Coordinates of C-alpha atoms and ligand atoms in Angstrom, one line a residue:
Chain B
M1 CA -0.8 170.2 -16.7
S2 CA 1.1 171.5 -13.8
I3 CA -1.1 169.5 -11.5
P4 CA 0.7 166.0 -11.1
G5 CA -1.5 163.6 -12.3
P6 CA -2.9 161.3 -10.1
A7 CA -1.7 157.6 -9.7
A8 CA -2.7 154.9 -12.2
P9 CA -6.4 154.9 -11.4
S10 CA -7.7 151.9 -10.1
G11 CA -11.5 151.1 -9.7
P12 CA -13.9 152.2 -12.6
A13 CA -13.8 155.2 -15.0
I14 CA -17.3 155.6 -14.8
E15 CA -19.8 153.8 -12.1
T16 CA -23.8 154.3 -11.5
R17 CA -25.5 152.6 -9.1
G18 CA -29.7 152.8 -9.7
L19 CA -29.1 155.3 -12.2
T20 CA -32.4 156.9 -12.6
K21 CA -34.1 159.9 -14.9
T22 CA -37.7 160.1 -15.5
F23 CA -39.5 162.9 -17.8
G24 CA -42.6 163.5 -16.3
A25 CA -44.3 160.0 -16.7
Q26 CA -41.7 158.3 -19.2
T27 CA -38.5 156.8 -17.4
A28 CA -35.5 157.3 -19.9
V29 CA -33.3 155.6 -18.0
G30 CA -33.9 153.3 -15.4
N31 CA -32.0 152.1 -12.3
L32 CA -28.9 152.2 -14.4
D33 CA -26.1 149.9 -12.9
L34 CA -23.2 150.3 -15.0
S35 CA -19.1 149.6 -14.7
V36 CA -16.9 151.1 -17.3
P37 CA -13.5 149.7 -16.3
A38 CA -10.5 152.3 -16.7
G39 CA -8.4 151.7 -19.4
S40 CA -11.3 150.0 -21.7
V41 CA -12.6 150.8 -24.8
F42 CA -16.5 150.5 -23.9
G43 CA -19.0 150.7 -26.5
F44 CA -22.0 151.6 -25.1
L45 CA -24.3 150.6 -27.4
G46 CA -29.0 150.7 -27.8
P47 CA -31.0 151.5 -30.5
N48 CA -32.0 155.6 -30.9
G49 CA -34.3 156.5 -27.6
S50 CA -32.7 153.8 -25.3
G51 CA -31.2 156.5 -23.0
K52 CA -27.5 156.7 -24.0
T53 CA -27.2 160.8 -24.3
T54 CA -29.7 160.9 -21.3
T55 CA -26.8 159.0 -19.0
I56 CA -24.1 160.4 -20.7
R57 CA -26.3 164.0 -19.6
M58 CA -26.2 162.9 -16.1
L59 CA -22.7 161.9 -16.0
L60 CA -21.4 165.0 -17.0
G61 CA -23.4 167.0 -14.6
L62 CA -25.6 168.0 -17.3
I63 CA -28.8 167.0 -15.8
T64 CA -29.9 166.2 -12.4
A65 CA -30.5 162.4 -11.6
S66 CA -33.9 161.7 -10.3
S67 CA -32.4 159.1 -8.2
G68 CA -29.1 156.9 -7.9
E69 CA -25.8 158.0 -7.8
A70 CA -23.0 158.5 -10.3
S71 CA -19.3 158.2 -10.0
V72 CA -16.4 159.3 -12.4
L73 CA -13.0 158.8 -12.3
G74 CA -13.8 157.8 -8.8
R75 CA -15.2 161.1 -7.9
E76 CA -18.9 161.8 -6.9
M77 CA -20.8 163.3 -9.5
P78 CA -22.1 166.4 -10.1
A79 CA -20.6 167.1 -6.6
R80 CA -17.7 166.8 -8.1
L81 CA -17.6 168.2 -11.7
D82 CA -15.2 170.8 -11.2
S83 CA -12.6 168.2 -10.4
V84 CA -13.4 165.7 -12.8
L85 CA -14.7 167.2 -16.4
P86 CA -11.6 169.1 -16.8
R87 CA -9.9 165.7 -16.8
V88 CA -12.4 164.4 -19.4
G89 CA -13.3 164.8 -23.1
T90 CA -16.7 164.9 -23.9
L91 CA -19.0 164.5 -26.9
V92 CA -22.9 164.8 -26.2
E93 CA -25.3 164.7 -29.1
G94 CA -23.6 165.7 -31.7
P95 CA -21.4 168.6 -32.3
A96 CA -22.6 172.4 -31.8
F97 CA -20.4 175.2 -32.2
Y98 CA -21.1 179.2 -33.1
P99 CA -21.7 179.0 -36.8
F100 CA -20.1 182.8 -37.0
L101 CA -17.0 181.7 -35.9
S102 CA -13.7 179.9 -37.7
G103 CA -13.2 176.2 -36.5
R104 CA -10.3 177.5 -34.7
A105 CA -12.0 180.9 -32.8
N106 CA -14.4 178.0 -31.7
L107 CA -12.2 176.0 -29.9
A108 CA -10.3 178.6 -28.3
R109 CA -13.9 179.8 -27.1
L110 CA -14.4 176.3 -25.3
D111 CA -11.4 176.1 -24.3
S112 CA -10.9 179.2 -22.5
A113 CA -14.2 177.9 -20.5
D114 CA -11.9 175.9 -18.4
R115 CA -10.6 177.8 -16.2
H116 CA -7.4 174.8 -15.3
A117 CA -6.6 175.6 -18.9
S118 CA -3.8 177.4 -20.1
P119 CA -3.9 180.8 -21.8
S120 CA -0.2 180.6 -23.3
T121 CA -0.4 176.9 -24.4
R122 CA -4.0 177.4 -26.1
K123 CA -2.9 178.2 -29.7
S124 CA -0.7 174.9 -29.9
R125 CA -3.1 172.9 -28.5
V126 CA -5.7 174.2 -30.4
Q127 CA -3.6 173.9 -33.1
V128 CA -2.3 169.9 -32.5
A129 CA -6.3 169.6 -31.8
L130 CA -6.9 170.3 -35.3
E131 CA -4.1 168.9 -37.1
R132 CA -5.4 165.4 -35.4
V133 CA -8.7 165.2 -36.8
G134 CA -7.3 166.5 -40.2
L135 CA -9.0 169.8 -39.8
E136 CA -6.1 172.1 -40.4
A137 CA -7.0 173.2 -44.1
A138 CA -10.4 174.1 -43.2
A139 CA -9.7 175.8 -39.6
R140 CA -10.2 179.6 -40.7
K141 CA -13.7 178.9 -42.2
K142 CA -16.6 179.8 -40.3
V143 CA -18.2 176.5 -38.6
K144 CA -21.7 177.4 -41.1
A145 CA -19.6 176.6 -43.8
Y146 CA -18.6 173.0 -42.6
S147 CA -20.4 169.6 -43.7
L148 CA -22.1 167.6 -40.4
G149 CA -18.7 165.3 -40.7
M150 CA -16.3 168.1 -40.4
K151 CA -18.5 169.6 -37.4
Q152 CA -18.5 166.0 -36.0
R153 CA -14.5 166.3 -36.6
L154 CA -14.0 169.7 -35.0
G155 CA -16.0 168.0 -31.8
L156 CA -14.0 165.4 -31.6
A157 CA -10.9 167.7 -31.3
N158 CA -12.5 170.0 -28.3
A159 CA -12.6 166.7 -26.7
L160 CA -8.7 166.5 -27.3
L161 CA -7.9 169.9 -26.3
Q162 CA -6.0 168.8 -23.3
P163 CA -4.9 165.0 -22.2
R164 CA -7.5 163.1 -20.7
E165 CA -7.9 160.3 -18.9
L166 CA -11.5 159.7 -19.8
L167 CA -13.5 160.4 -23.1
I168 CA -16.9 159.9 -23.2
L169 CA -17.9 160.0 -27.1
D170 CA -21.8 160.5 -27.9
E171 CA -22.5 158.8 -31.6
P172 CA -18.8 160.0 -32.6
T173 CA -19.4 158.5 -36.0
N174 CA -22.9 160.0 -36.7
G175 CA -22.8 161.8 -40.1
L176 CA -19.1 160.5 -41.3
D177 CA -18.6 158.7 -44.2
P178 CA -16.8 155.1 -44.0
Q179 CA -13.0 156.7 -44.6
G180 CA -14.0 159.2 -41.6
T181 CA -15.6 156.5 -39.5
R182 CA -12.7 154.7 -40.1
E183 CA -10.5 157.4 -39.1
V184 CA -12.5 157.8 -35.4
R185 CA -11.6 154.0 -35.0
S186 CA -8.3 154.6 -35.1
L187 CA -8.0 157.8 -33.0
V188 CA -9.9 155.9 -30.9
Q189 CA -7.6 152.9 -30.6
S190 CA -4.5 155.0 -30.8
L191 CA -5.9 157.4 -27.7
A192 CA -7.1 153.7 -26.2
A193 CA -3.3 152.9 -26.5
G194 CA -2.4 155.6 -24.8
G195 CA -4.1 154.7 -21.4
T196 CA -7.4 156.9 -22.2
T197 CA -10.6 154.8 -20.9
I198 CA -13.2 155.2 -23.7
F199 CA -16.9 155.2 -23.4
V200 CA -18.1 155.5 -26.8
S201 CA -21.8 155.1 -27.1
S202 CA -23.4 154.4 -30.8
H203 CA -26.8 152.8 -32.1
L204 CA -24.8 150.7 -34.4
L205 CA -22.7 147.6 -33.1
A206 CA -20.7 147.3 -36.2
E207 CA -19.1 151.0 -35.9
V208 CA -17.4 149.5 -32.5
E209 CA -17.2 146.5 -32.3
Q210 CA -14.1 145.9 -33.8
I211 CA -12.1 148.6 -31.6
C212 CA -14.3 147.3 -28.4
T213 CA -12.7 145.7 -25.2
H214 CA -16.3 146.2 -23.4
A215 CA -20.1 146.7 -24.2
A216 CA -22.8 147.7 -22.8
I217 CA -26.5 147.0 -24.1
M218 CA -29.2 149.3 -23.6
R219 CA -33.0 149.1 -24.1
N220 CA -36.1 151.2 -23.4
G221 CA -33.5 152.6 -20.6
S222 CA -32.6 149.3 -18.9
L223 CA -29.8 148.0 -18.9
V224 CA -29.6 144.4 -20.5
A225 CA -26.5 143.2 -20.8
Q226 CA -22.6 144.3 -19.8
G227 CA -19.5 142.8 -19.6
T228 CA -16.6 142.0 -22.1
L229 CA -17.1 141.7 -25.6
G230 CA -16.4 137.4 -24.7
E231 CA -19.0 137.3 -21.9
L232 CA -21.4 139.0 -24.6
R233 CA -21.0 136.9 -27.1
A234 CA -20.7 133.9 -24.7
G235 CA -24.5 135.0 -23.5
G236 CA -25.6 134.1 -27.0
R237 CA -27.1 130.9 -28.6
A238 CA -25.7 129.2 -31.5
R239 CA -27.3 128.7 -35.0
A240 CA -27.6 125.8 -36.9
T241 CA -28.1 126.4 -41.1
V242 CA -29.2 123.4 -43.1
L243 CA -28.3 123.3 -47.2
T244 CA -31.5 120.8 -48.2
P245 CA -34.3 120.6 -51.0
D246 CA -36.1 118.7 -48.4
A247 CA -37.0 121.7 -46.2
G248 CA -40.3 120.5 -44.2
A249 CA -38.8 116.9 -43.3
A250 CA -35.6 118.6 -42.3
L251 CA -37.5 120.8 -40.0
A252 CA -39.6 118.1 -38.6
V253 CA -36.3 116.7 -37.7
L254 CA -34.5 119.5 -36.0
S255 CA -37.9 120.4 -34.0
H256 CA -37.8 116.9 -32.8
L257 CA -33.8 117.1 -31.6
G258 CA -34.7 120.2 -29.9
L259 CA -33.9 123.0 -32.2
V260 CA -36.1 125.7 -32.9
P261 CA -36.4 126.8 -36.4
D262 CA -35.8 130.3 -37.6
T263 CA -38.8 130.7 -39.9
G264 CA -38.3 134.4 -40.8
H265 CA -36.8 134.7 -43.7
P266 CA -36.1 131.3 -45.9
V267 CA -33.0 131.7 -48.0
P268 CA -33.5 129.8 -51.6
G269 CA -30.2 127.8 -52.0
P270 CA -29.0 126.4 -55.7
S271 CA -31.2 123.8 -57.9
G272 CA -34.5 124.3 -55.4
A273 CA -32.5 123.7 -52.3
Q274 CA -33.0 126.0 -48.8
H275 CA -30.9 127.6 -46.0
L276 CA -32.5 126.8 -43.2
N277 CA -31.6 128.0 -39.9
A278 CA -32.8 126.4 -36.0
W279 CA -31.5 127.7 -32.8
L280 CA -30.1 124.9 -30.4
P281 CA -31.4 124.7 -27.4
E282 CA -29.6 126.1 -24.5
V283 CA -29.3 123.3 -22.3
A284 CA -28.5 119.6 -23.6
A285 CA -28.1 120.8 -27.2
P286 CA -27.2 117.9 -29.2
E287 CA -23.9 117.6 -30.9
P288 CA -23.2 118.8 -34.7
E289 CA -22.8 114.9 -35.7
E290 CA -25.3 113.9 -34.2
I291 CA -27.7 116.5 -36.0
V292 CA -26.5 115.5 -39.6
A293 CA -26.8 111.8 -38.4
A294 CA -30.5 112.6 -37.7
L295 CA -31.1 114.4 -40.5
V296 CA -29.5 112.0 -43.3
S297 CA -30.9 108.7 -41.5
A298 CA -34.5 110.7 -41.7
R299 CA -33.4 110.5 -45.6
V300 CA -32.9 114.3 -45.7
R301 CA -31.0 115.1 -48.7
V302 CA -27.9 117.3 -46.8
R303 CA -26.4 119.6 -49.1
G304 CA -24.7 122.1 -46.6
F305 CA -24.3 122.0 -43.1
S306 CA -22.9 124.4 -39.8
V307 CA -23.4 125.6 -36.6
D308 CA -22.0 129.7 -35.4
A309 CA -21.8 131.0 -32.6
E310 CA -24.8 133.5 -33.4
S311 CA -22.9 137.1 -34.2
L312 CA -22.5 139.9 -32.1
E313 CA -25.0 141.6 -34.0
N314 CA -28.1 138.9 -33.8
R315 CA -27.2 139.2 -30.1
F316 CA -27.8 142.7 -30.0
V317 CA -30.5 142.7 -32.5
E318 CA -32.4 139.9 -29.8
L319 CA -31.2 141.8 -26.6
T320 CA -32.7 145.3 -28.0
G321 CA -35.6 143.7 -29.4
S322 CA -35.3 145.2 -32.8
G323 CA -31.9 147.1 -34.3
F324 CA -33.8 150.1 -35.8
N325 CA -37.2 150.9 -34.1
V326 CA -37.4 153.5 -31.6
A327 CA -38.5 152.9 -28.5
Q328 CA -41.1 155.3 -27.5
Chain A
M1 CA 21.6 175.3 -10.8
S2 CA 23.8 172.2 -10.4
P3 CA 23.8 169.7 -12.7
N4 CA 23.1 167.3 -10.7
D5 CA 19.9 168.7 -9.2
P6 CA 17.0 166.3 -9.6
V7 CA 15.5 167.6 -13.5
P8 CA 12.1 169.8 -11.9
A9 CA 9.2 168.3 -13.9
P10 CA 8.5 170.2 -16.2
P11 CA 6.3 172.8 -14.4
G12 CA 4.4 174.6 -17.2
P13 CA 3.7 177.7 -17.3
K14 CA 2.9 179.4 -14.6
F15 CA -0.9 180.6 -14.6
R16 CA -3.2 180.9 -12.0
P17 CA -6.9 179.6 -13.0
S18 CA -8.6 182.6 -13.5
T19 CA -12.3 184.0 -15.3
G20 CA -10.5 186.1 -17.6
P21 CA -10.3 184.1 -20.5
L22 CA -13.7 183.4 -20.8
L23 CA -14.7 187.2 -20.0
R24 CA -12.4 188.5 -22.6
S25 CA -13.6 185.6 -25.1
E26 CA -17.5 186.3 -24.7
L27 CA -16.9 189.7 -25.2
A28 CA -14.5 189.1 -28.2
I29 CA -17.7 187.4 -29.7
M30 CA -20.1 189.4 -28.5
F31 CA -18.1 192.8 -30.3
R32 CA -17.0 189.9 -33.3
R33 CA -20.9 189.4 -34.0
R34 CA -22.1 191.1 -37.0
R35 CA -25.7 191.8 -35.3
T36 CA -24.0 193.5 -32.3
W37 CA -22.7 196.3 -34.6
A38 CA -25.6 196.6 -36.7
M39 CA -27.3 198.0 -32.8
L40 CA -24.6 200.0 -32.2
L41 CA -24.8 201.1 -35.6
A42 CA -28.8 202.0 -35.2
L43 CA -28.5 203.6 -32.1
A44 CA -25.5 206.0 -33.3
A45 CA -27.8 206.6 -36.1
I46 CA -30.6 208.4 -34.0
P47 CA -28.8 211.4 -33.1
V48 CA -27.6 211.7 -36.2
L49 CA -30.6 211.5 -38.2
I50 CA -31.9 214.3 -35.3
A51 CA -29.2 216.5 -36.0
I52 CA -29.7 216.3 -39.9
A53 CA -33.6 216.9 -39.4
V54 CA -33.2 219.7 -37.6
K55 CA -30.8 221.5 -39.3
L56 CA -33.0 220.9 -42.7
E57 CA -36.1 222.5 -40.5
S58 CA -36.6 226.0 -40.0
K59 CA -35.6 227.2 -36.9
D60 CA -39.5 228.0 -35.6
N61 CA -39.9 224.3 -33.7
H62 CA -39.4 226.2 -30.8
G63 CA -42.1 224.4 -28.0
S64 CA -43.2 221.1 -29.9
G65 CA -40.8 217.6 -30.0
P66 CA -39.3 216.1 -27.0
A67 CA -37.1 218.1 -24.7
F68 CA -34.3 220.0 -25.5
L69 CA -34.9 219.7 -29.2
D70 CA -35.5 223.1 -29.9
R71 CA -31.8 224.1 -28.0
I72 CA -30.0 222.4 -30.7
T73 CA -29.9 224.9 -33.5
Q74 CA -28.0 227.2 -30.1
N75 CA -26.0 224.4 -29.3
G76 CA -24.9 221.3 -30.5
L77 CA -24.3 219.9 -27.2
F78 CA -27.6 219.2 -26.8
V79 CA -28.2 216.8 -29.9
V80 CA -27.1 213.8 -27.6
L81 CA -29.4 215.2 -24.3
T82 CA -32.2 215.1 -27.0
A83 CA -31.3 211.8 -28.4
M84 CA -31.1 210.0 -24.9
V85 CA -35.0 211.8 -24.4
L86 CA -35.6 209.0 -27.5
C87 CA -33.4 206.2 -26.9
V88 CA -33.9 205.9 -22.9
P89 CA -37.0 204.7 -23.2
V90 CA -37.3 202.8 -26.3
F91 CA -34.3 202.0 -28.7
L92 CA -31.7 201.1 -25.7
P93 CA -34.4 199.0 -23.9
L94 CA -34.8 197.8 -27.2
T95 CA -31.5 196.7 -28.2
V96 CA -30.1 195.4 -24.6
G97 CA -33.3 193.3 -24.5
V98 CA -31.9 191.8 -27.5
A99 CA -28.4 191.3 -25.6
A100 CA -29.7 190.1 -22.4
G101 CA -32.4 187.9 -24.1
D102 CA -29.7 185.9 -25.5
T103 CA -26.8 185.5 -22.9
I104 CA -28.3 181.9 -21.7
A105 CA -31.0 181.0 -24.5
G106 CA -28.5 181.4 -27.4
E107 CA -26.1 179.3 -26.3
A108 CA -29.1 176.6 -25.1
N109 CA -30.3 176.9 -28.7
M110 CA -26.8 176.7 -30.6
G111 CA -26.4 173.9 -28.3
T112 CA -22.4 175.6 -27.2
L113 CA -24.0 175.6 -23.6
R114 CA -23.3 171.6 -22.9
Y115 CA -19.9 172.4 -23.5
L116 CA -19.5 174.7 -22.2
L117 CA -20.4 173.4 -19.0
A118 CA -18.8 170.2 -19.6
A119 CA -15.8 172.7 -20.0
P120 CA -16.5 173.0 -16.7
A121 CA -17.0 176.7 -17.1
G122 CA -19.2 176.6 -13.6
R123 CA -22.5 177.2 -13.6
F124 CA -22.7 180.5 -11.3
R125 CA -18.6 181.5 -13.5
L126 CA -20.8 181.7 -16.4
L127 CA -23.9 183.6 -15.6
A128 CA -21.6 186.1 -14.0
V129 CA -19.2 186.6 -17.0
K130 CA -22.4 186.7 -19.3
Y131 CA -24.3 189.7 -16.9
L132 CA -21.0 191.3 -17.0
G133 CA -21.0 190.9 -21.0
A134 CA -24.3 192.5 -21.0
A135 CA -23.6 194.9 -18.7
A136 CA -20.2 195.7 -21.3
F137 CA -23.4 195.7 -24.1
C138 CA -25.4 198.3 -22.1
A139 CA -22.3 200.6 -21.9
A140 CA -21.4 200.0 -25.7
A141 CA -25.4 201.0 -26.6
T142 CA -24.9 204.1 -24.4
A143 CA -21.6 205.4 -25.8
A144 CA -22.6 205.0 -29.6
V145 CA -25.2 207.7 -28.6
V146 CA -23.0 210.0 -26.9
L147 CA -20.3 209.9 -29.7
A148 CA -22.3 209.9 -32.4
G149 CA -24.4 212.7 -30.9
T150 CA -21.2 214.6 -30.0
I151 CA -19.7 214.3 -32.9
V152 CA -22.4 215.2 -35.3
G153 CA -23.4 218.2 -32.6
L154 CA -20.1 219.5 -32.9
I155 CA -20.0 219.2 -36.4
L156 CA -23.5 220.8 -37.7
F157 CA -23.7 223.4 -34.9
P158 CA -22.1 226.2 -32.9
V159 CA -20.6 225.1 -29.7
G160 CA -20.3 227.4 -26.7
P161 CA -21.2 228.3 -23.3
V162 CA -24.1 226.4 -22.8
P163 CA -27.1 227.1 -20.5
L164 CA -28.4 224.5 -17.9
L165 CA -31.8 223.9 -16.5
S166 CA -31.1 226.2 -13.9
G167 CA -30.4 229.1 -15.5
T168 CA -26.5 229.2 -14.9
T169 CA -24.1 229.0 -18.3
V170 CA -21.4 226.3 -18.5
N171 CA -18.2 226.3 -20.9
G172 CA -18.6 223.9 -23.5
W173 CA -15.9 221.4 -21.3
E174 CA -18.0 221.3 -18.5
A175 CA -21.1 220.9 -20.5
E176 CA -19.1 217.6 -22.6
G177 CA -18.1 216.6 -18.8
R178 CA -22.0 216.7 -17.7
I179 CA -23.1 214.9 -21.1
L180 CA -20.3 212.2 -19.8
M181 CA -22.2 211.9 -16.5
V182 CA -25.9 212.0 -18.2
G183 CA -24.0 208.9 -20.3
A184 CA -23.1 206.7 -16.7
Y185 CA -26.4 207.9 -15.4
V186 CA -28.0 205.4 -18.5
V187 CA -25.9 202.8 -18.1
L188 CA -26.4 202.4 -14.4
S189 CA -30.4 202.9 -15.4
L190 CA -30.2 200.0 -17.9
L191 CA -28.1 197.5 -15.5
G192 CA -31.1 196.6 -13.2
F193 CA -33.1 195.5 -17.0
A194 CA -29.7 193.6 -17.8
A195 CA -30.0 191.8 -14.6
I196 CA -34.0 190.8 -15.8
G197 CA -33.0 189.8 -19.2
L198 CA -30.5 187.2 -18.0
F199 CA -33.2 186.2 -15.8
I200 CA -35.7 185.3 -18.3
S201 CA -32.9 183.9 -20.6
T202 CA -31.8 181.0 -18.0
L203 CA -36.4 180.0 -18.5
T204 CA -35.8 179.2 -22.1
D205 CA -33.6 177.8 -25.0
M206 CA -35.5 180.3 -27.3
P207 CA -33.7 183.1 -27.2
V208 CA -36.0 185.5 -29.5
G209 CA -38.8 184.4 -26.8
A210 CA -36.0 185.6 -24.1
M211 CA -35.2 189.1 -26.3
A212 CA -39.1 189.5 -26.4
A213 CA -39.8 189.1 -23.0
T214 CA -37.5 191.3 -21.8
V215 CA -38.3 193.9 -24.3
V216 CA -41.8 193.4 -23.1
M217 CA -40.8 194.0 -19.5
A218 CA -39.6 197.0 -20.3
I219 CA -42.3 198.1 -21.8
A220 CA -44.7 197.3 -19.3
S221 CA -43.0 198.8 -16.5
Q222 CA -43.1 202.4 -18.4
V223 CA -46.8 201.8 -18.8
L224 CA -47.3 201.0 -15.2
G225 CA -45.1 204.0 -14.5
A226 CA -47.2 206.3 -16.1
L227 CA -50.4 205.1 -14.2
P228 CA -51.3 207.3 -11.7
Q229 CA -53.6 205.0 -9.9
L230 CA -50.4 203.1 -9.0
S231 CA -48.5 205.9 -7.5
W232 CA -47.2 203.5 -4.5
L233 CA -45.2 201.1 -7.4
H234 CA -44.0 203.4 -8.6
P235 CA -40.8 203.8 -6.9
W236 CA -39.9 200.3 -7.2
L237 CA -40.5 200.3 -10.8
F238 CA -36.9 200.2 -12.6
T239 CA -37.9 202.6 -15.1
H240 CA -38.7 205.2 -12.2
Y241 CA -35.8 206.5 -12.8
W242 CA -34.8 206.4 -16.2
M243 CA -35.7 209.6 -17.2
G244 CA -33.6 211.4 -14.2
F245 CA -30.8 212.0 -16.4
A246 CA -31.4 215.5 -16.3
D247 CA -30.9 216.4 -13.1
L248 CA -27.7 216.4 -13.7
L249 CA -27.5 219.3 -16.3
R250 CA -29.0 221.6 -13.0
D251 CA -26.6 223.5 -10.9
P252 CA -25.6 222.7 -8.5
I253 CA -26.5 219.1 -9.5
V254 CA -29.2 217.1 -8.4
W255 CA -27.8 214.0 -6.8
G256 CA -31.1 212.6 -5.6
S257 CA -32.2 210.5 -8.3
F258 CA -28.6 209.2 -9.4
G259 CA -28.6 207.8 -5.5
S260 CA -32.2 206.6 -5.7
N261 CA -31.3 205.2 -9.0
A262 CA -28.1 203.8 -8.1
L263 CA -29.7 201.8 -5.0
L264 CA -33.5 200.7 -7.0
Q265 CA -30.6 199.2 -9.4
L266 CA -28.8 197.1 -7.1
G267 CA -31.8 196.1 -5.8
Y268 CA -32.8 194.8 -9.5
I269 CA -29.6 193.2 -10.4
A270 CA -29.6 190.9 -6.8
V271 CA -32.9 190.3 -6.7
F272 CA -32.7 189.1 -10.3
G273 CA -29.4 187.8 -10.1
A274 CA -30.1 185.5 -7.8
L275 CA -33.5 184.4 -9.1
A276 CA -31.0 183.7 -12.3
Y277 CA -28.5 181.5 -10.5
G278 CA -31.6 180.1 -8.3
R279 CA -33.0 178.8 -11.4
F280 CA -29.9 178.0 -13.7
A281 CA -28.1 176.2 -10.9
T282 CA -30.5 173.2 -11.1
K283 CA -31.7 173.6 -14.8
D284 CA -31.1 170.6 -17.0
V285 CA -29.1 171.2 -19.9
L286 CA -31.2 169.3 -22.3
S287 CA -30.5 171.4 -25.7
Ligands
ADP401 N1 -35.9 166.8 -22.8 C1 -36.6 165.3 -22.8 N2 -37.8 165.3 -22.5 C2 -38.8 164.6 -22.3 N3 -38.3 163.1 -23.0 C3 -37.0 163.3 -23.3 C4 -36.3 164.2 -23.0 N4 -34.9 164.1 -23.7 C5 -35.1 162.5 -23.9 N5 -35.8 162.3 -23.8 C6 -36.4 160.9 -23.7 O1 -35.8 159.9 -23.0 C7 -35.8 158.6 -23.8 C8 -33.9 158.8 -24.3 O2 -33.7 159.5 -25.0 P1 -31.2 159.6 -25.6 O3 -31.3 159.3 -23.9 O4 -31.7 161.3 -26.2 O5 -31.8 158.1 -26.5 P2 -30.7 157.8 -26.9 O6 -29.5 158.9 -26.9 O7 -30.1 156.7 -26.6 O8 -31.0 157.9 -28.5 C9 -36.1 159.0 -25.4 O9 -37.0 157.6 -25.3 C10 -36.5 160.4 -25.4 O10 -38.1 160.5 -26.0
MG402 MG1 -28.6 159.9 -28.3

């Protein structure tokens, strides 16, 4: 680009204040206060229908917020859309292309829509983007002959047509096989290493957990948690697991100590024993050795015992109500 | 430059931000689509079919059929005019309705609208480019009829001095000039209609619906134009001057309908262009 880049961004790459979008009576996104630090890889998590795509559409000026404000790369959106969007690469609600054009022609078409994109470097930029997502072999094929995974890759290539300061990727691993998912992850990591802020939405925590530095969790259009992954984990409770054949006696002891038994799915163990789970109380939790001592003195045959911090996956399921149920 | 000069930042190729590439891409896409060529070929087939039918028919069909039909055998240049009489009220609105109705709704339907806007194309710029694309289709569609009609007329019928509607006779070259003027008149006539199609296209994400609604507008306008009880309304209908191209075949040329038509079409472009922008500028792109 001929315009010198701005000084290193200091404020958040994305910030929203009370951002709200209603469709008729339904609130798709309600009173959202999001803060995405510059340079972070930010996981925007939530089950299907929790308002992720709607938020992204508002950030890009595709739809108008019902109320609230948003700024992207330090500028108000959608007022400053023309100067912000050339610095932002996007994938919104899945890829979309002209089925009757080749992959290469599609990228050239979308690139020509940005009048600040140099026509003289278009061909080489398209080529580099295609190579980056591993599509150069299929570049001449018409997009109607592409698989969903190939379209997803082409969508990523479109987001990478120019050096970007921010990438907003809505469910980028949708439709990809495990190999493709790994490739997207390593692509995101290499882009992040180059200083690009990455905002990536997903309804599957596992898809992004390994690459994110920060995350926000959405439920029914509201933000239920945001912060670094460490902060999100710290918000979770610890859980004790006991392997014993004396389930009844063990549960009584655990309850007496203030633990909350998780009787949902008792897992049978070897030779008549059971894995029992119980949540430790958030305040005045007994030490693990106290629990074991209490169990033993109550003549519970303890064959195994552990206390684990809750996995982020469980925390996610807990915060969103359920991993997969689609919100109304 | 001396070696001691500070190395300037690599400037990158100098270019002025312009809408040219998007417009070129729009035209390239339109004229690369099979659908566009199918419509242009269908339009070109009309003068060809007329000419062949007349050639095969005996000479005694004077007085029936569309205007100019009975003159074709005397002069091949009348093939274009006869074809225009059929194409202007029916076949041109049909094809232009498809092209104009598809402009925004088609992109919305494919989902590419959100990526064009995120590029960012700019809503006004995109709308303007889409309208210019539709206008280019109006020109191509008319050209298809004129070109095919002229060629088939030259092949199948004698060409020579042409008697005009007012009785005077002009030579073949001047007659072809008049026919090109008729073509320009027809293109102009379609521009207001294309603006209506653009507006309708911003209202929906279903291109087929937008196309159908646009074509219905042309039909409705012509039906209203045929009802004598509504004569007060007639000068305001965008189809009012559509058949006025015959005035270009008089000697001297009667420019009245050309001027009134131009004004009327400009008015329609302004009104429906503004409506389209008003709608599109604030539209929630949810496709
Ligand atoms: N065009 C629309 N009209 C009405 N409701 C919508 C529309 N788009 C999305 N919604 C609703 O908004 C909510 C959030 O949707 P979305 O942002 O797409 O969720 P996500 O991307 O997290 O899966 C959903 O309940 C959905 O039904
Ligand atoms: Mg979504």
